[in-house]
JSON list of C-alpha atoms in Angstrom, two decimals:
[
{"chain": "I", "resi": 27, "resn": "LYS", "atom": "CA", "xyz": [13.35, -10.10, -61.72]},
{"chain": "I", "resi": 28, "resn": "ASN", "atom": "CA", "xyz": [13.58, -13.67, -60.11]},
{"chain": "I", "resi": 29, "resn": "GLU", "atom": "CA", "xyz": [14.15, -13.64, -56.34]},
{"chain": "I", "resi": 30, "resn": "VAL", "atom": "CA", "xyz": [17.06, -16.15, -56.90]},
{"chain": "I", "resi": 31, "resn": "GLU", "atom": "CA", "xyz": [19.45, -15.50, -59.67]},
{"chain": "I", "resi": 32, "resn": "GLN", "atom": "CA", "xyz": [22.25, -17.82, -60.76]},
{"chain": "I", "resi": 33, "resn": "SER", "atom": "CA", "xyz": [25.13, -17.15, -62.94]},
{"chain": "I", "resi": 34, "resn": "PRO", "atom": "CA", "xyz": [26.33, -18.26, -65.39]},
{"chain": "I", "resi": 35, "resn": "GLN", "atom": "CA", "xyz": [23.43, -20.11, -66.90]},
{"chain": "I", "resi": 36, "resn": "ASN", "atom": "CA", "xyz": [25.75, -22.46, -68.81]},
{"chain": "I", "resi": 37, "resn": "LEU", "atom": "CA", "xyz": [29.22, -23.29, -67.98]},
{"chain": "I", "resi": 38, "resn": "THR", "atom": "CA", "xyz": [31.62, -25.41, -70.11]},
{"chain": "I", "resi": 39, "resn": "ALA", "atom": "CA", "xyz": [35.16, -26.21, -68.82]},
{"chain": "I", "resi": 40, "resn": "GLN", "atom": "CA", "xyz": [38.01, -28.73, -69.16]},
{"chain": "I", "resi": 41, "resn": "GLU", "atom": "CA", "xyz": [38.77, -31.34, -66.75]},
{"chain": "I", "resi": 42, "resn": "GLY", "atom": "CA", "xyz": [40.79, -30.20, -63.83]},
{"chain": "I", "resi": 43, "resn": "GLU", "atom": "CA", "xyz": [39.54, -26.58, -63.95]},
{"chain": "I", "resi": 44, "resn": "PHE", "atom": "CA", "xyz": [38.43, -24.68, -60.80]},
{"chain": "I", "resi": 45, "resn": "ILE", "atom": "CA", "xyz": [34.68, -24.00, -61.12]},
{"chain": "I", "resi": 46, "resn": "THR", "atom": "CA", "xyz": [32.69, -21.20, -59.52]},
{"chain": "I", "resi": 47, "resn": "ILE", "atom": "CA", "xyz": [28.90, -20.94, -59.78]},
{"chain": "I", "resi": 48, "resn": "ASN", "atom": "CA", "xyz": [27.17, -17.94, -58.24]},
{"chain": "I", "resi": 49, "resn": "CYS", "atom": "CA", "xyz": [23.68, -17.29, -56.64]},
{"chain": "I", "resi": 50, "resn": "SER", "atom": "CA", "xyz": [22.33, -14.03, -55.56]},
{"chain": "I", "resi": 51, "resn": "TYR", "atom": "CA", "xyz": [19.05, -13.63, -53.81]},
{"chain": "I", "resi": 52, "resn": "SER", "atom": "CA", "xyz": [16.82, -10.72, -53.06]},
{"chain": "I", "resi": 53, "resn": "VAL", "atom": "CA", "xyz": [14.80, -12.03, -50.20]},
{"chain": "I", "resi": 54, "resn": "GLY", "atom": "CA", "xyz": [15.47, -12.58, -46.47]},
{"chain": "I", "resi": 55, "resn": "ILE", "atom": "CA", "xyz": [16.23, -16.20, -45.97]},
{"chain": "I", "resi": 56, "resn": "SER", "atom": "CA", "xyz": [16.87, -18.72, -43.16]},
{"chain": "I", "resi": 57, "resn": "ALA", "atom": "CA", "xyz": [19.15, -20.95, -45.09]},
{"chain": "I", "resi": 58, "resn": "LEU", "atom": "CA", "xyz": [20.59, -21.37, -48.60]},
{"chain": "I", "resi": 59, "resn": "HIS", "atom": "CA", "xyz": [20.70, -24.81, -50.34]},
{"chain": "I", "resi": 60, "resn": "TRP", "atom": "CA", "xyz": [22.80, -26.16, -53.20]},
{"chain": "I", "resi": 61, "resn": "LEU", "atom": "CA", "xyz": [21.33, -29.05, -55.23]},
{"chain": "I", "resi": 62, "resn": "GLN", "atom": "CA", "xyz": [22.71, -31.21, -58.07]},
{"chain": "I", "resi": 63, "resn": "GLN", "atom": "CA", "xyz": [20.49, -32.60, -60.73]},
{"chain": "I", "resi": 64, "resn": "HIS", "atom": "CA", "xyz": [22.11, -35.42, -62.66]},
{"chain": "I", "resi": 65, "resn": "PRO", "atom": "CA", "xyz": [21.47, -35.71, -66.41]},
{"chain": "I", "resi": 66, "resn": "GLY", "atom": "CA", "xyz": [18.91, -38.55, -65.67]},
{"chain": "I", "resi": 67, "resn": "GLY", "atom": "CA", "xyz": [16.98, -36.09, -63.72]},
{"chain": "I", "resi": 68, "resn": "GLY", "atom": "CA", "xyz": [17.54, -37.03, -60.02]},
{"chain": "I", "resi": 69, "resn": "ILE", "atom": "CA", "xyz": [18.09, -34.26, -57.59]},
{"chain": "I", "resi": 70, "resn": "VAL", "atom": "CA", "xyz": [20.57, -34.55, -54.72]},
{"chain": "I", "resi": 71, "resn": "SER", "atom": "CA", "xyz": [21.03, -32.06, -51.94]},
{"chain": "I", "resi": 72, "resn": "LEU", "atom": "CA", "xyz": [24.77, -30.94, -51.71]},
{"chain": "I", "resi": 73, "resn": "PHE", "atom": "CA", "xyz": [24.81, -28.28, -49.00]},
{"chain": "I", "resi": 74, "resn": "MET", "atom": "CA", "xyz": [22.51, -26.30, -46.69]},
{"chain": "I", "resi": 75, "resn": "LEU", "atom": "CA", "xyz": [24.25, -23.33, -45.16]},
{"chain": "I", "resi": 76, "resn": "SER", "atom": "CA", "xyz": [23.09, -20.07, -43.33]},
{"chain": "I", "resi": 77, "resn": "SER", "atom": "CA", "xyz": [26.64, -18.61, -42.59]},
{"chain": "I", "resi": 78, "resn": "GLY", "atom": "CA", "xyz": [30.17, -19.02, -43.59]},
{"chain": "I", "resi": 79, "resn": "LYS", "atom": "CA", "xyz": [31.51, -21.98, -45.50]},
{"chain": "I", "resi": 80, "resn": "LYS", "atom": "CA", "xyz": [31.04, -25.73, -45.85]},
{"chain": "I", "resi": 81, "resn": "LYS", "atom": "CA", "xyz": [33.25, -28.26, -47.57]},
{"chain": "I", "resi": 82, "resn": "HIS", "atom": "CA", "xyz": [32.55, -31.76, -48.87]},
{"chain": "I", "resi": 83, "resn": "GLY", "atom": "CA", "xyz": [35.31, -33.39, -50.89]},
{"chain": "I", "resi": 84, "resn": "ARG", "atom": "CA", "xyz": [35.89, -31.25, -53.94]},
{"chain": "I", "resi": 85, "resn": "LEU", "atom": "CA", "xyz": [32.97, -29.21, -53.32]},
{"chain": "I", "resi": 86, "resn": "ILE", "atom": "CA", "xyz": [32.90, -25.87, -51.25]},
{"chain": "I", "resi": 87, "resn": "ALA", "atom": "CA", "xyz": [29.94, -23.70, -50.59]},
{"chain": "I", "resi": 88, "resn": "THR", "atom": "CA", "xyz": [30.18, -20.18, -49.17]},
{"chain": "I", "resi": 89, "resn": "ILE", "atom": "CA", "xyz": [27.63, -17.56, -48.29]},
{"chain": "I", "resi": 90, "resn": "ASN", "atom": "CA", "xyz": [27.67, -13.96, -47.53]},
{"chain": "I", "resi": 91, "resn": "ILE", "atom": "CA", "xyz": [24.53, -12.90, -45.61]},
{"chain": "I", "resi": 92, "resn": "GLN", "atom": "CA", "xyz": [25.25, -9.12, -45.83]},
{"chain": "I", "resi": 93, "resn": "GLU", "atom": "CA", "xyz": [25.75, -9.14, -49.60]},
{"chain": "I", "resi": 94, "resn": "LYS", "atom": "CA", "xyz": [22.95, -11.86, -50.19]},
{"chain": "I", "resi": 95, "resn": "HIS", "atom": "CA", "xyz": [25.29, -13.99, -52.28]},
{"chain": "I", "resi": 96, "resn": "SER", "atom": "CA", "xyz": [26.44, -17.58, -52.34]},
{"chain": "I", "resi": 97, "resn": "SER", "atom": "CA", "xyz": [29.09, -19.38, -54.28]},
{"chain": "I", "resi": 98, "resn": "LEU", "atom": "CA", "xyz": [29.55, -23.15, -55.08]},
{"chain": "I", "resi": 99, "resn": "HIS", "atom": "CA", "xyz": [33.13, -24.01, -55.98]},
{"chain": "I", "resi": 100, "resn": "ILE", "atom": "CA", "xyz": [34.42, -27.22, -57.70]},
{"chain": "I", "resi": 101, "resn": "THR", "atom": "CA", "xyz": [38.07, -28.02, -57.37]},
{"chain": "I", "resi": 102, "resn": "ALA", "atom": "CA", "xyz": [39.80, -30.36, -59.80]},
{"chain": "I", "resi": 103, "resn": "SER", "atom": "CA", "xyz": [36.69, -30.68, -61.85]},
{"chain": "I", "resi": 104, "resn": "HIS", "atom": "CA", "xyz": [35.94, -33.99, -63.55]},
{"chain": "I", "resi": 105, "resn": "PRO", "atom": "CA", "xyz": [33.49, -34.98, -66.29]},
{"chain": "I", "resi": 106, "resn": "ARG", "atom": "CA", "xyz": [31.27, -36.74, -63.72]},
{"chain": "I", "resi": 107, "resn": "ASP", "atom": "CA", "xyz": [30.52, -33.37, -62.11]},
{"chain": "I", "resi": 108, "resn": "SER", "atom": "CA", "xyz": [28.65, -32.45, -65.25]},
{"chain": "I", "resi": 109, "resn": "ALA", "atom": "CA", "xyz": [25.21, -31.64, -64.01]},
{"chain": "I", "resi": 110, "resn": "VAL", "atom": "CA", "xyz": [22.66, -28.87, -63.36]},
{"chain": "I", "resi": 111, "resn": "TYR", "atom": "CA", "xyz": [23.45, -27.18, -60.16]},
{"chain": "I", "resi": 112, "resn": "ILE", "atom": "CA", "xyz": [20.53, -25.38, -58.37]},
{"chain": "I", "resi": 113, "resn": "CYS", "atom": "CA", "xyz": [20.59, -22.89, -55.51]},
{"chain": "I", "resi": 114, "resn": "ALA", "atom": "CA", "xyz": [17.46, -22.36, -53.57]},
{"chain": "I", "resi": 115, "resn": "ALA", "atom": "CA", "xyz": [16.66, -19.73, -50.79]},
{"chain": "I", "resi": 116, "resn": "ARG", "atom": "CA", "xyz": [14.69, -20.94, -47.77]},
{"chain": "I", "resi": 117, "resn": "GLN", "atom": "CA", "xyz": [12.20, -18.48, -46.60]},
{"chain": "I", "resi": 118, "resn": "GLY", "atom": "CA", "xyz": [10.61, -19.27, -43.34]},
{"chain": "I", "resi": 119, "resn": "ALA", "atom": "CA", "xyz": [9.98, -22.86, -42.30]},
{"chain": "I", "resi": 120, "resn": "GLN", "atom": "CA", "xyz": [8.53, -24.22, -45.61]},
{"chain": "I", "resi": 121, "resn": "LYS", "atom": "CA", "xyz": [9.14, -22.10, -48.75]},
{"chain": "I", "resi": 122, "resn": "LEU", "atom": "CA", "xyz": [12.12, -22.77, -50.90]},
{"chain": "I", "resi": 123, "resn": "VAL", "atom": "CA", "xyz": [12.56, -20.33, -53.87]},
{"chain": "I", "resi": 124, "resn": "PHE", "atom": "CA", "xyz": [14.55, -21.97, -56.47]},
{"chain": "I", "resi": 125, "resn": "GLY", "atom": "CA", "xyz": [17.13, -20.57, -58.98]},
{"chain": "I", "resi": 126, "resn": "GLN", "atom": "CA", "xyz": [16.78, -21.66, -62.63]},
{"chain": "I", "resi": 127, "resn": "GLY", "atom": "CA", "xyz": [20.09, -23.68, -62.41]},
{"chain": "I", "resi": 128, "resn": "THR", "atom": "CA", "xyz": [23.52, -23.63, -63.98]},
{"chain": "I", "resi": 129, "resn": "ARG", "atom": "CA", "xyz": [24.21, -26.29, -66.47]},
{"chain": "I", "resi": 130, "resn": "LEU", "atom": "CA", "xyz": [27.80, -27.45, -66.02]},
{"chain": "I", "resi": 131, "resn": "THR", "atom": "CA", "xyz": [29.74, -29.42, -68.66]},
{"chain": "I", "resi": 132, "resn": "ILE", "atom": "CA", "xyz": [33.24, -30.67, -67.92]},
{"chain": "I", "resi": 133, "resn": "ASN", "atom": "CA", "xyz": [35.08, -31.96, -70.96]},
{"chain": "I", "resi": 134, "resn": "PRO", "atom": "CA", "xyz": [37.83, -34.57, -70.54]},
{"chain": "E", "resi": 8, "resn": "ASN", "atom": "CA", "xyz": [16.60, -47.60, -47.09]},
{"chain": "E", "resi": 9, "resn": "ALA", "atom": "CA", "xyz": [14.99, -46.81, -50.32]},
{"chain": "E", "resi": 10, "resn": "GLY", "atom": "CA", "xyz": [14.81, -43.16, -49.51]},
{"chain": "E", "resi": 11, "resn": "VAL", "atom": "CA", "xyz": [12.06, -41.24, -51.33]},
{"chain": "E", "resi": 12, "resn": "THR", "atom": "CA", "xyz": [10.36, -43.24, -54.17]},
{"chain": "E", "resi": 13, "resn": "GLN", "atom": "CA", "xyz": [7.85, -42.03, -56.82]},
{"chain": "E", "resi": 14, "resn": "THR", "atom": "CA", "xyz": [5.23, -44.06, -58.77]},
{"chain": "E", "resi": 15, "resn": "PRO", "atom": "CA", "xyz": [4.80, -43.97, -61.69]},
{"chain": "E", "resi": 16, "resn": "LYS", "atom": "CA", "xyz": [8.03, -42.83, -63.45]},
{"chain": "E", "resi": 17, "resn": "PHE", "atom": "CA", "xyz": [6.29, -41.84, -66.65]},
{"chain": "E", "resi": 18, "resn": "ARG", "atom": "CA", "xyz": [2.72, -41.26, -67.52]},
{"chain": "E", "resi": 19, "resn": "VAL", "atom": "CA", "xyz": [0.77, -39.94, -70.59]},
{"chain": "E", "resi": 20, "resn": "LEU", "atom": "CA", "xyz": [-2.79, -38.66, -70.00]},
{"chain": "E", "resi": 21, "resn": "LYS", "atom": "CA", "xyz": [-5.53, -37.35, -72.26]},
{"chain": "E", "resi": 22, "resn": "THR", "atom": "CA", "xyz": [-7.08, -34.09, -71.30]},
{"chain": "E", "resi": 23, "resn": "GLY", "atom": "CA", "xyz": [-9.81, -34.52, -68.66]},
{"chain": "E", "resi": 24, "resn": "GLN", "atom": "CA", "xyz": [-8.33, -37.89, -67.27]},
{"chain": "E", "resi": 25, "resn": "SER", "atom": "CA", "xyz": [-7.57, -38.17, -63.68]},
{"chain": "E", "resi": 26, "resn": "MET", "atom": "CA", "xyz": [-4.50, -39.81, -61.86]},
{"chain": "E", "resi": 27, "resn": "THR", "atom": "CA", "xyz": [-2.68, -40.11, -58.67]},
{"chain": "E", "resi": 28, "resn": "LEU", "atom": "CA", "xyz": [0.95, -39.85, -58.10]},
{"chain": "E", "resi": 29, "resn": "LEU", "atom": "CA", "xyz": [2.41, -41.69, -55.11]},
{"chain": "E", "resi": 30, "resn": "CYS", "atom": "CA", "xyz": [5.53, -40.49, -53.01]},
{"chain": "E", "resi": 31, "resn": "ALA", "atom": "CA", "xyz": [6.90, -42.83, -50.32]},
{"chain": "E", "resi": 32, "resn": "GLN", "atom": "CA", "xyz": [9.56, -42.33, -47.91]},
{"chain": "E", "resi": 33, "resn": "ASP", "atom": "CA", "xyz": [11.02, -44.69, -45.53]},
{"chain": "E", "resi": 34, "resn": "MET", "atom": "CA", "xyz": [13.04, -42.30, -43.42]},
{"chain": "E", "resi": 35, "resn": "ASN", "atom": "CA", "xyz": [10.40, -41.31, -40.95]},
{"chain": "E", "resi": 36, "resn": "HIS", "atom": "CA", "xyz": [10.37, -37.80, -42.18]},
{"chain": "E", "resi": 37, "resn": "GLU", "atom": "CA", "xyz": [7.71, -35.32, -40.98]},
{"chain": "E", "resi": 38, "resn": "TYR", "atom": "CA", "xyz": [7.69, -33.02, -43.88]},
{"chain": "E", "resi": 39, "resn": "MET", "atom": "CA", "xyz": [6.91, -33.90, -47.47]},
{"chain": "E", "resi": 40, "resn": "TYR", "atom": "CA", "xyz": [6.52, -31.79, -50.58]},
{"chain": "E", "resi": 41, "resn": "TRP", "atom": "CA", "xyz": [5.34, -31.83, -54.19]},
{"chain": "E", "resi": 42, "resn": "TYR", "atom": "CA", "xyz": [7.13, -29.80, -56.75]},
{"chain": "E", "resi": 43, "resn": "ARG", "atom": "CA", "xyz": [6.91, -29.35, -60.41]},
{"chain": "E", "resi": 44, "resn": "GLN", "atom": "CA", "xyz": [9.68, -28.47, -62.86]},
{"chain": "E", "resi": 45, "resn": "ASP", "atom": "CA", "xyz": [9.17, -26.95, -66.11]},
{"chain": "E", "resi": 46, "resn": "PRO", "atom": "CA", "xyz": [11.80, -25.86, -68.70]},
{"chain": "E", "resi": 47, "resn": "GLY", "atom": "CA", "xyz": [13.21, -22.35, -68.14]},
{"chain": "E", "resi": 48, "resn": "MET", "atom": "CA", "xyz": [11.74, -22.12, -64.59]},
{"chain": "E", "resi": 49, "resn": "GLY", "atom": "CA", "xyz": [12.90, -23.21, -61.26]},
{"chain": "E", "resi": 50, "resn": "LEU", "atom": "CA", "xyz": [11.11, -25.87, -59.25]},
{"chain": "E", "resi": 51, "resn": "ARG", "atom": "CA", "xyz": [7.84, -24.67, -57.96]},
{"chain": "E", "resi": 52, "resn": "LEU", "atom": "CA", "xyz": [6.02, -25.83, -54.86]},
{"chain": "E", "resi": 53, "resn": "ILE", "atom": "CA", "xyz": [2.48, -27.40, -55.48]},
{"chain": "E", "resi": 54, "resn": "HIS", "atom": "CA", "xyz": [1.40, -28.58, -51.97]},
{"chain": "E", "resi": 55, "resn": "TYR", "atom": "CA", "xyz": [3.23, -29.72, -48.81]},
{"chain": "E", "resi": 56, "resn": "SER", "atom": "CA", "xyz": [2.66, -31.55, -45.53]},
{"chain": "E", "resi": 57, "resn": "VAL", "atom": "CA", "xyz": [4.11, -30.98, -42.22]},
{"chain": "E", "resi": 58, "resn": "GLY", "atom": "CA", "xyz": [2.89, -34.28, -40.68]},
{"chain": "E", "resi": 59, "resn": "GLU", "atom": "CA", "xyz": [0.35, -37.08, -40.98]},
{"chain": "E", "resi": 60, "resn": "GLY", "atom": "CA", "xyz": [-2.99, -35.77, -41.68]},
{"chain": "E", "resi": 61, "resn": "THR", "atom": "CA", "xyz": [-2.11, -32.31, -42.57]},
{"chain": "E", "resi": 62, "resn": "THR", "atom": "CA", "xyz": [-1.79, -30.59, -46.00]},
{"chain": "E", "resi": 63, "resn": "ALA", "atom": "CA", "xyz": [-1.22, -27.10, -47.09]},
{"chain": "E", "resi": 64, "resn": "LYS", "atom": "CA", "xyz": [-1.10, -25.12, -50.43]},
{"chain": "E", "resi": 65, "resn": "GLY", "atom": "CA", "xyz": [2.27, -24.00, -51.90]},
{"chain": "E", "resi": 66, "resn": "GLU", "atom": "CA", "xyz": [3.02, -21.59, -54.76]},
{"chain": "E", "resi": 67, "resn": "VAL", "atom": "CA", "xyz": [1.03, -23.36, -57.60]},
{"chain": "E", "resi": 68, "resn": "PRO", "atom": "CA", "xyz": [-1.82, -25.55, -56.04]},
{"chain": "E", "resi": 69, "resn": "ASP", "atom": "CA", "xyz": [-4.63, -25.01, -58.65]},
{"chain": "E", "resi": 70, "resn": "GLY", "atom": "CA", "xyz": [-5.69, -28.13, -60.28]},
{"chain": "E", "resi": 71, "resn": "TYR", "atom": "CA", "xyz": [-4.12, -30.45, -57.86]},
{"chain": "E", "resi": 72, "resn": "ASN", "atom": "CA", "xyz": [-5.13, -32.12, -54.63]},
{"chain": "E", "resi": 73, "resn": "VAL", "atom": "CA", "xyz": [-3.09, -34.01, -52.08]},
{"chain": "E", "resi": 74, "resn": "SER", "atom": "CA", "xyz": [-3.54, -36.37, -49.04]},
{"chain": "E", "resi": 75, "resn": "ARG", "atom": "CA", "xyz": [-1.33, -37.62, -46.28]},
{"chain": "E", "resi": 76, "resn": "LEU", "atom": "CA", "xyz": [-3.22, -40.33, -44.67]},
{"chain": "E", "resi": 77, "resn": "LYS", "atom": "CA", "xyz": [-0.05, -42.15, -43.57]},
{"chain": "E", "resi": 78, "resn": "LYS", "atom": "CA", "xyz": [3.19, -40.55, -42.43]},
{"chain": "E", "resi": 79, "resn": "GLN", "atom": "CA", "xyz": [5.30, -42.34, -45.09]},
{"chain": "E", "resi": 80, "resn": "ASN", "atom": "CA", "xyz": [3.03, -41.58, -48.09]},
{"chain": "E", "resi": 81, "resn": "PHE", "atom": "CA", "xyz": [2.10, -38.35, -49.89]},
{"chain": "E", "resi": 82, "resn": "LEU", "atom": "CA", "xyz": [-0.38, -38.65, -52.74]},
{"chain": "E", "resi": 83, "resn": "LEU", "atom": "CA", "xyz": [-0.79, -35.92, -55.53]},
{"chain": "E", "resi": 84, "resn": "GLY", "atom": "CA", "xyz": [-3.93, -36.11, -57.44]},
{"chain": "E", "resi": 85, "resn": "LEU", "atom": "CA", "xyz": [-4.98, -34.50, -60.64]},
{"chain": "E", "resi": 86, "resn": "GLU", "atom": "CA", "xyz": [-8.80, -34.68, -60.94]},
{"chain": "E", "resi": 87, "resn": "SER", "atom": "CA", "xyz": [-9.13, -33.34, -64.65]},
{"chain": "E", "resi": 88, "resn": "ALA", "atom": "CA", "xyz": [-5.68, -33.29, -66.31]},
{"chain": "E", "resi": 89, "resn": "ALA", "atom": "CA", "xyz": [-4.89, -30.28, -68.59]},
{"chain": "E", "resi": 90, "resn": "PRO", "atom": "CA", "xyz": [-2.03, -29.70, -71.06]},
{"chain": "E", "resi": 91, "resn": "SER", "atom": "CA", "xyz": [-0.62, -27.01, -68.63]},
{"chain": "E", "resi": 92, "resn": "GLN", "atom": "CA", "xyz": [0.03, -29.82, -66.11]},
{"chain": "E", "resi": 93, "resn": "THR", "atom": "CA", "xyz": [2.57, -31.45, -68.48]},
{"chain": "E", "resi": 94, "resn": "SER", "atom": "CA", "xyz": [5.71, -31.33, -66.33]},
{"chain": "E", "resi": 95, "resn": "VAL", "atom": "CA", "xyz": [8.22, -33.37, -64.24]},
{"chain": "E", "resi": 96, "resn": "TYR", "atom": "CA", "xyz": [7.05, -33.72, -60.74]},
{"chain": "E", "resi": 97, "resn": "PHE", "atom": "CA", "xyz": [9.26, -34.32, -57.79]},
{"chain": "E", "resi": 98, "resn": "CYS", "atom": "CA", "xyz": [8.58, -35.37, -54.38]},
{"chain": "E", "resi": 99, "resn": "ALA", "atom": "CA", "xyz": [10.80, -34.41, -51.40]},
{"chain": "E", "resi": 100, "resn": "SER", "atom": "CA", "xyz": [10.75, -34.97, -47.72]},
{"chain": "E", "resi": 101, "resn": "ARG", "atom": "CA", "xyz": [12.93, -33.88, -44.75]},
{"chain": "E", "resi": 102, "resn": "MET", "atom": "CA", "xyz": [12.95, -34.58, -41.00]},
{"chain": "E", "resi": 103, "resn": "GLY", "atom": "CA", "xyz": [12.43, -31.08, -39.59]},
{"chain": "E", "resi": 104, "resn": "SER", "atom": "CA", "xyz": [12.59, -27.48, -40.54]},
{"chain": "E", "resi": 105, "resn": "ASN", "atom": "CA", "xyz": [16.47, -27.09, -40.14]},
{"chain": "E", "resi": 106, "resn": "ASN", "atom": "CA", "xyz": [17.16, -30.18, -42.26]},
{"chain": "E", "resi": 107, "resn": "GLU", "atom": "CA", "xyz": [18.03, -30.81, -45.93]},
{"chain": "E", "resi": 108, "resn": "GLN", "atom": "CA", "xyz": [15.50, -32.13, -48.25]},
{"chain": "E", "resi": 109, "resn": "PHE", "atom": "CA", "xyz": [15.74, -35.57, -49.90]},
{"chain": "E", "resi": 110, "resn": "PHE", "atom": "CA", "xyz": [14.13, -35.77, -53.41]},
{"chain": "E", "resi": 111, "resn": "GLY", "atom": "CA", "xyz": [12.58, -38.67, -55.37]},
{"chain": "E", "resi": 112, "resn": "PRO", "atom": "CA", "xyz": [13.50, -39.53, -58.93]},
{"chain": "E", "resi": 113, "resn": "GLY", "atom": "CA", "xyz": [10.67, -37.58, -60.41]},
{"chain": "E", "resi": 114, "resn": "THR", "atom": "CA", "xyz": [7.72, -38.47, -62.59]},
{"chain": "E", "resi": 115, "resn": "ARG", "atom": "CA", "xyz": [7.43, -37.39, -66.04]},
{"chain": "E", "resi": 116, "resn": "LEU", "atom": "CA", "xyz": [3.80, -36.51, -66.96]},
{"chain": "E", "resi": 117, "resn": "THR", "atom": "CA", "xyz": [2.56, -35.65, -70.51]},
{"chain": "E", "resi": 118, "resn": "VAL", "atom": "CA", "xyz": [-1.01, -34.43, -70.90]},
{"chain": "E", "resi": 119, "resn": "LEU", "atom": "CA", "xyz": [-2.18, -34.60, -74.50]}
]
């Protein structure tokens, strides 16, 4: 069993829909990262959080430390949001344990 | 700022050949990392550096060596390439232990 599990693995939705991607982890962490990998391969950091909730534009990330669970939400989804979303749990100072990613496709 | 850059973007090697991947960052970051990304697996840490002149092994270091002679550069070397090293390699950097990571665009390496 992977230390970081994401669900779903693949998600297809229509433009405008509210999107939720889930991340569960089984290890103790100091922070949880959400990354976006574009179809061209580049990786961008979206959020780093250790408690509560963060919001950036249409993206919202939440974390529940007790339940070892984080969610990434996208409101008013758009085709340009199509990408692979990766959650990563930081253990200690250097180690990041990555999930396998969720492939999101938003159709117009 | 260019951010994190990687050279080359693509490379094809024959088994047994050697090569060096270059990562450069212009953000004065202390920490630098090399990851590999393979289909069906999450990113895995190969080696990392917490400052100029220091390096440490990550999760999958075998077959790779690294050097951090200058703060802005982190080199990943393959002394004798193997087909199992066919992968996409990402470099990343960050300022400190509580900061987000910035990723380079990746290097796609194929070993025949």
